[in-house]
Amino acid sequence: MQRRKLSDQIAEQLEGMIADGTLKPGERLPAERQLAERLGISRPSLREAIQKLSSKGLLHTHQGGGNYVTESLAHSFTDPLMALLQDQPDAEFDTLEVRKELEGVAAFNAATRATESDRQRIWSRFNEMVEIHRAEASSIEKLQADAAFHQSITEAAHNVVLVHFTNAIHDVLKNTVSEYLDMFYAEPTFVEKLCMQHKAIVTAIMDRDPEQARDKARFHLEFAFQAFHEFKSQARLSRNSELYASMFSEE
């Protein structure tokens, strides 16, 4: 039987890391010399592996050097959604509904499949998120910490398709709910509820209780769904009141 080329083996390993989200869209690979040393292969073999992935559209080289994971997979999914949301102003709530189900599946699988390193990462992301949520941080920073926490759970589910779908959903929501973020994170009591809901998800995952993990994740996302719906209604009423005032104000 013909022995597989080393470059093919390395290409397969890197492709698997891209597929399961270990190597993330837009992430830069270490310099060739460093990467070859760490993988224990020659630079020509590494270059051949990188070329194979580049030909598949999974890697690309930026001007000035450096190999990067392509972002086209996420964009191919999110671009049509972004166009839809521009035409249907309330369609972001459809996206939130989908996210609720995906996060439920992720939490369920994380409870049964998470490795010890996954569990440590989830705790770490949770603690970082809570610290940022309770600090005088911007709403964008809080959203990013929240996304990193949920991503750690999705990665612990060890489902390649789930990783890419949830990442795409997060990208869509980041662009569609940004105008409500200041209201979402403005009230400390409300933020504390979010922290407690997140802790309940983590606890269920650590207890290896998939049903409870799924239920807690879905409850949290339903809570967020209702909150964003309320905040959007408030923002719309506020804009309408300002417009009405400007229309009928005395000059």
Tab-separated table of C-alpha atoms in Angstrom:
chain	number	residue	atom	x	y	z
A	1	MET	CA	0.000	0.000	0.000
A	2	GLN	CA	1.354	3.401	-0.978
A	3	ARG	CA	2.400	5.529	1.950
A	4	ARG	CA	0.619	8.883	2.238
A	5	LYS	CA	2.733	11.963	1.723
A	6	LEU	CA	3.552	13.938	4.846
A	7	SER	CA	2.180	17.108	3.253
A	8	ASP	CA	-1.172	15.351	2.735
A	9	GLN	CA	-1.281	14.321	6.393
A	10	ILE	CA	-0.492	17.862	7.567
A	11	ALA	CA	-3.041	19.362	5.167
A	12	GLU	CA	-5.681	16.969	6.526
A	13	GLN	CA	-4.863	17.886	10.130
A	14	LEU	CA	-5.014	21.630	9.427
A	15	GLU	CA	-8.240	21.203	7.456
A	16	GLY	CA	-9.764	19.361	10.405
A	17	MET	CA	-8.783	22.222	12.723
A	18	ILE	CA	-10.451	24.699	10.375
A	19	ALA	CA	-13.552	22.522	10.090
A	20	ASP	CA	-14.099	22.156	13.837
A	21	GLY	CA	-13.384	25.806	14.575
A	22	THR	CA	-10.055	25.307	16.364
A	23	LEU	CA	-8.518	27.491	13.658
A	24	LYS	CA	-10.967	30.344	13.301
A	25	PRO	CA	-11.907	32.412	10.220
A	26	GLY	CA	-9.406	35.232	9.783
A	27	GLU	CA	-6.862	33.701	12.173
A	28	ARG	CA	-3.206	33.930	11.154
A	29	LEU	CA	-1.081	30.802	11.210
A	30	PRO	CA	2.323	30.955	12.920
A	31	ALA	CA	5.278	31.844	10.683
A	32	GLU	CA	6.336	28.965	8.429
A	33	ARG	CA	9.605	28.328	10.239
A	34	GLN	CA	7.928	28.210	13.637
A	35	LEU	CA	5.012	26.108	12.417
A	36	ALA	CA	7.299	23.603	10.677
A	37	GLU	CA	9.353	23.211	13.837
A	38	ARG	CA	6.273	22.760	16.024
A	39	LEU	CA	4.805	20.168	13.671
A	40	GLY	CA	8.141	18.410	13.256
A	41	ILE	CA	8.199	18.619	9.455
A	42	SER	CA	10.292	20.302	6.797
A	43	ARG	CA	9.343	23.703	5.460
A	44	PRO	CA	8.895	22.361	1.881
A	45	SER	CA	6.371	19.790	3.186
A	46	LEU	CA	4.572	22.495	5.126
A	47	ARG	CA	4.465	24.793	2.107
A	48	GLU	CA	2.991	21.975	0.029
A	49	ALA	CA	0.303	21.366	2.659
A	50	ILE	CA	-0.521	25.084	2.794
A	51	GLN	CA	-0.735	25.192	-0.994
A	52	LYS	CA	-3.236	22.320	-0.967
A	53	LEU	CA	-5.453	24.199	1.488
A	54	SER	CA	-5.064	27.435	-0.443
A	55	SER	CA	-6.238	25.700	-3.615
A	56	LYS	CA	-9.374	24.641	-1.690
A	57	GLY	CA	-9.961	28.223	-0.605
A	58	LEU	CA	-9.399	27.425	3.084
A	59	LEU	CA	-6.210	29.500	3.443
A	60	HIS	CA	-4.975	32.646	1.765
A	61	THR	CA	-1.896	34.870	1.915
A	62	HIS	CA	-2.175	38.541	2.809
A	63	GLN	CA	-0.044	41.122	1.094
A	64	GLY	CA	3.152	41.426	3.086
A	65	GLY	CA	3.181	37.766	4.068
A	66	GLY	CA	1.428	35.428	6.437
A	67	ASN	CA	-1.076	32.648	5.904
A	68	TYR	CA	-4.622	33.203	7.133
A	69	VAL	CA	-7.735	31.083	7.484
A	70	THR	CA	-10.244	32.323	4.963
A	71	GLU	CA	-13.440	33.980	6.177
A	72	SER	CA	-15.466	33.101	3.087
A	73	LEU	CA	-17.337	30.221	4.754
A	74	ALA	CA	-18.965	32.500	7.297
A	75	HIS	CA	-19.597	35.234	4.735
A	76	SER	CA	-21.285	32.869	2.297
A	77	PHE	CA	-23.876	32.154	4.976
A	78	THR	CA	-24.256	35.599	6.524
A	79	ASP	CA	-24.312	37.797	3.414
A	80	PRO	CA	-27.776	36.601	2.239
A	81	LEU	CA	-29.069	36.959	5.797
A	82	MET	CA	-27.772	40.505	6.045
A	83	ALA	CA	-29.528	41.391	2.793
A	84	LEU	CA	-32.733	39.861	4.151
A	85	LEU	CA	-32.505	41.795	7.401
A	86	GLN	CA	-32.089	45.071	5.534
A	87	ASP	CA	-35.409	44.453	3.755
A	88	GLN	CA	-37.226	42.955	6.772
A	89	PRO	CA	-36.499	45.145	9.836
A	90	ASP	CA	-37.904	42.643	12.358
A	91	ALA	CA	-36.206	39.586	10.847
A	92	GLU	CA	-33.419	39.663	13.456
A	93	PHE	CA	-35.917	38.064	15.828
A	94	ASP	CA	-36.132	35.092	13.464
A	95	THR	CA	-32.361	34.886	13.829
A	96	LEU	CA	-32.663	34.961	17.623
A	97	GLU	CA	-35.183	32.124	17.493
A	98	VAL	CA	-32.753	30.009	15.480
A	99	ARG	CA	-29.936	30.878	17.859
A	100	LYS	CA	-32.041	29.716	20.821
A	101	GLU	CA	-32.354	26.252	19.320
A	102	LEU	CA	-28.699	26.057	18.267
A	103	GLU	CA	-27.474	27.134	21.702
A	104	GLY	CA	-29.736	24.520	23.281
A	105	VAL	CA	-28.175	21.794	21.136
A	106	ALA	CA	-24.689	23.109	21.897
A	107	ALA	CA	-25.254	23.078	25.662
A	108	PHE	CA	-26.805	19.586	25.495
A	109	ASN	CA	-23.812	18.159	23.617
A	110	ALA	CA	-21.260	20.068	25.695
A	111	ALA	CA	-22.670	18.451	28.823
A	112	THR	CA	-21.938	15.000	27.414
A	113	ARG	CA	-18.877	15.595	25.202
A	114	ALA	CA	-16.789	18.325	26.857
A	115	THR	CA	-13.210	17.339	27.641
A	116	GLU	CA	-11.476	18.558	30.774
A	117	SER	CA	-9.764	21.339	28.815
A	118	ASP	CA	-13.166	22.303	27.343
A	119	ARG	CA	-14.647	22.527	30.825
A	120	GLN	CA	-11.772	24.687	32.050
A	121	ARG	CA	-12.184	26.979	29.031
A	122	ILE	CA	-15.916	27.354	29.669
A	123	TRP	CA	-15.290	28.332	33.293
A	124	SER	CA	-12.567	30.762	32.225
A	125	ARG	CA	-14.774	32.436	29.592
A	126	PHE	CA	-17.639	32.600	32.084
A	127	ASN	CA	-15.509	34.321	34.741
A	128	GLU	CA	-14.086	36.763	32.195
A	129	MET	CA	-17.586	37.582	30.948
A	130	VAL	CA	-18.969	38.177	34.445
A	131	GLU	CA	-16.047	40.457	35.281
A	132	ILE	CA	-16.597	42.516	32.142
A	133	HIS	CA	-20.384	42.615	32.584
A	134	ARG	CA	-20.009	43.986	36.095
A	135	ALA	CA	-17.322	46.497	35.106
A	136	GLU	CA	-17.535	49.914	33.462
A	137	ALA	CA	-16.961	48.377	30.047
A	138	SER	CA	-18.573	49.361	26.760
A	139	SER	CA	-21.601	47.483	25.479
A	140	ILE	CA	-19.504	46.169	22.582
A	141	GLU	CA	-16.926	44.734	24.998
A	142	LYS	CA	-19.718	43.069	26.955
A	143	LEU	CA	-21.205	41.609	23.778
A	144	GLN	CA	-17.802	40.254	22.734
A	145	ALA	CA	-17.299	38.633	26.146
A	146	ASP	CA	-20.775	37.109	25.910
A	147	ALA	CA	-20.035	35.746	22.425
A	148	ALA	CA	-16.715	34.258	23.590
A	149	PHE	CA	-18.501	32.489	26.454
A	150	HIS	CA	-21.157	30.973	24.207
A	151	GLN	CA	-18.514	30.035	21.656
A	152	SER	CA	-16.627	28.039	24.299
A	153	ILE	CA	-19.777	25.974	24.864
A	154	THR	CA	-20.335	25.456	21.135
A	155	GLU	CA	-16.741	24.307	20.667
A	156	ALA	CA	-17.163	21.891	23.606
A	157	ALA	CA	-20.105	20.313	21.750
A	158	HIS	CA	-17.627	18.964	19.166
A	159	ASN	CA	-19.958	19.330	16.197
A	160	VAL	CA	-18.318	20.864	13.121
A	161	VAL	CA	-21.546	22.118	11.508
A	162	LEU	CA	-22.801	23.583	14.781
A	163	VAL	CA	-19.605	25.614	15.227
A	164	HIS	CA	-19.896	27.282	11.834
A	165	PHE	CA	-23.639	27.883	12.034
A	166	THR	CA	-23.476	29.487	15.483
A	167	ASN	CA	-20.508	31.648	14.455
A	168	ALA	CA	-22.479	32.856	11.453
A	169	ILE	CA	-25.531	33.565	13.609
A	170	HIS	CA	-23.387	35.599	16.033
A	171	ASP	CA	-21.997	37.645	13.116
A	172	VAL	CA	-25.515	38.439	11.918
A	173	LEU	CA	-26.762	39.437	15.366
A	174	LYS	CA	-23.707	41.593	16.047
A	175	ASN	CA	-24.687	43.731	13.068
A	176	THR	CA	-28.435	43.827	13.729
A	177	VAL	CA	-28.869	44.341	17.476
A	178	SER	CA	-26.012	46.787	18.031
A	179	GLU	CA	-28.323	49.790	18.349
A	180	TYR	CA	-30.039	48.207	21.392
A	181	LEU	CA	-26.882	47.123	23.231
A	182	ASP	CA	-26.584	50.242	25.388
A	183	MET	CA	-30.126	49.638	26.682
A	184	PHE	CA	-29.500	45.902	27.028
A	185	TYR	CA	-26.514	46.364	29.344
A	186	ALA	CA	-27.567	49.614	31.033
A	187	GLU	CA	-29.424	48.206	34.069
A	188	PRO	CA	-27.163	46.416	36.616
A	189	THR	CA	-30.061	44.312	37.942
A	190	PHE	CA	-30.827	43.097	34.432
A	191	VAL	CA	-27.162	42.300	33.766
A	192	GLU	CA	-27.011	40.355	37.026
A	193	LYS	CA	-29.912	38.220	35.803
A	194	LEU	CA	-27.921	37.458	32.663
A	195	CYS	CA	-24.919	36.419	34.763
A	196	MET	CA	-27.043	34.088	36.885
A	197	GLN	CA	-28.604	32.533	33.788
A	198	HIS	CA	-25.161	31.952	32.314
A	199	LYS	CA	-23.990	30.371	35.560
A	200	ALA	CA	-26.966	27.999	35.494
A	201	ILE	CA	-25.922	26.837	32.018
A	202	VAL	CA	-22.328	26.292	33.155
A	203	THR	CA	-23.429	24.414	36.276
A	204	ALA	CA	-25.578	22.021	34.240
A	205	ILE	CA	-22.711	21.377	31.822
A	206	MET	CA	-20.285	20.738	34.676
A	207	ASP	CA	-22.830	18.376	36.254
A	208	ARG	CA	-22.969	16.467	32.956
A	209	ASP	CA	-26.724	17.036	32.829
A	210	PRO	CA	-27.556	17.515	29.119
A	211	GLU	CA	-31.314	18.004	29.537
A	212	GLN	CA	-30.827	20.690	32.175
A	213	ALA	CA	-28.062	22.360	30.141
A	214	ARG	CA	-30.299	22.557	27.078
A	215	ASP	CA	-33.243	23.897	29.086
A	216	LYS	CA	-31.136	26.552	30.828
A	217	ALA	CA	-29.608	27.673	27.522
A	218	ARG	CA	-33.010	27.926	25.846
A	219	PHE	CA	-34.463	29.787	28.847
A	220	HIS	CA	-31.601	32.305	28.708
A	221	LEU	CA	-31.997	32.903	24.972
A	222	GLU	CA	-35.771	33.270	25.334
A	223	PHE	CA	-35.132	35.887	28.038
A	224	ALA	CA	-32.742	37.743	25.724
A	225	PHE	CA	-35.228	37.444	22.853
A	226	GLN	CA	-38.002	39.091	24.888
A	227	ALA	CA	-35.633	41.783	26.156
A	228	PHE	CA	-34.450	42.778	22.681
A	229	HIS	CA	-38.038	42.820	21.457
A	230	GLU	CA	-38.973	45.202	24.280
A	231	PHE	CA	-35.936	47.409	23.716
A	232	LYS	CA	-36.679	47.663	20.004
A	233	SER	CA	-40.258	48.682	20.755
A	234	GLN	CA	-39.021	51.327	23.197
A	235	ALA	CA	-36.531	52.660	20.641
A	236	ARG	CA	-39.228	52.838	17.966
A	237	LEU	CA	-41.639	54.699	20.277
A	238	SER	CA	-38.897	57.103	21.279
A	239	ARG	CA	-38.029	57.875	17.653
A	240	ASN	CA	-41.697	58.342	16.775
A	241	SER	CA	-42.197	60.709	19.725
A	242	GLU	CA	-39.192	62.786	18.669
A	243	LEU	CA	-40.445	62.896	15.088
A	244	TYR	CA	-43.931	63.901	16.233
A	245	ALA	CA	-42.480	66.651	18.417
A	246	SER	CA	-40.422	68.000	15.547
A	247	MET	CA	-43.424	67.939	13.219
A	248	PHE	CA	-45.693	69.912	15.543
A	249	SER	CA	-43.251	72.064	17.471
A	250	GLU	CA	-43.869	75.764	17.409
A	251	GLU	CA	-41.309	77.710	15.456
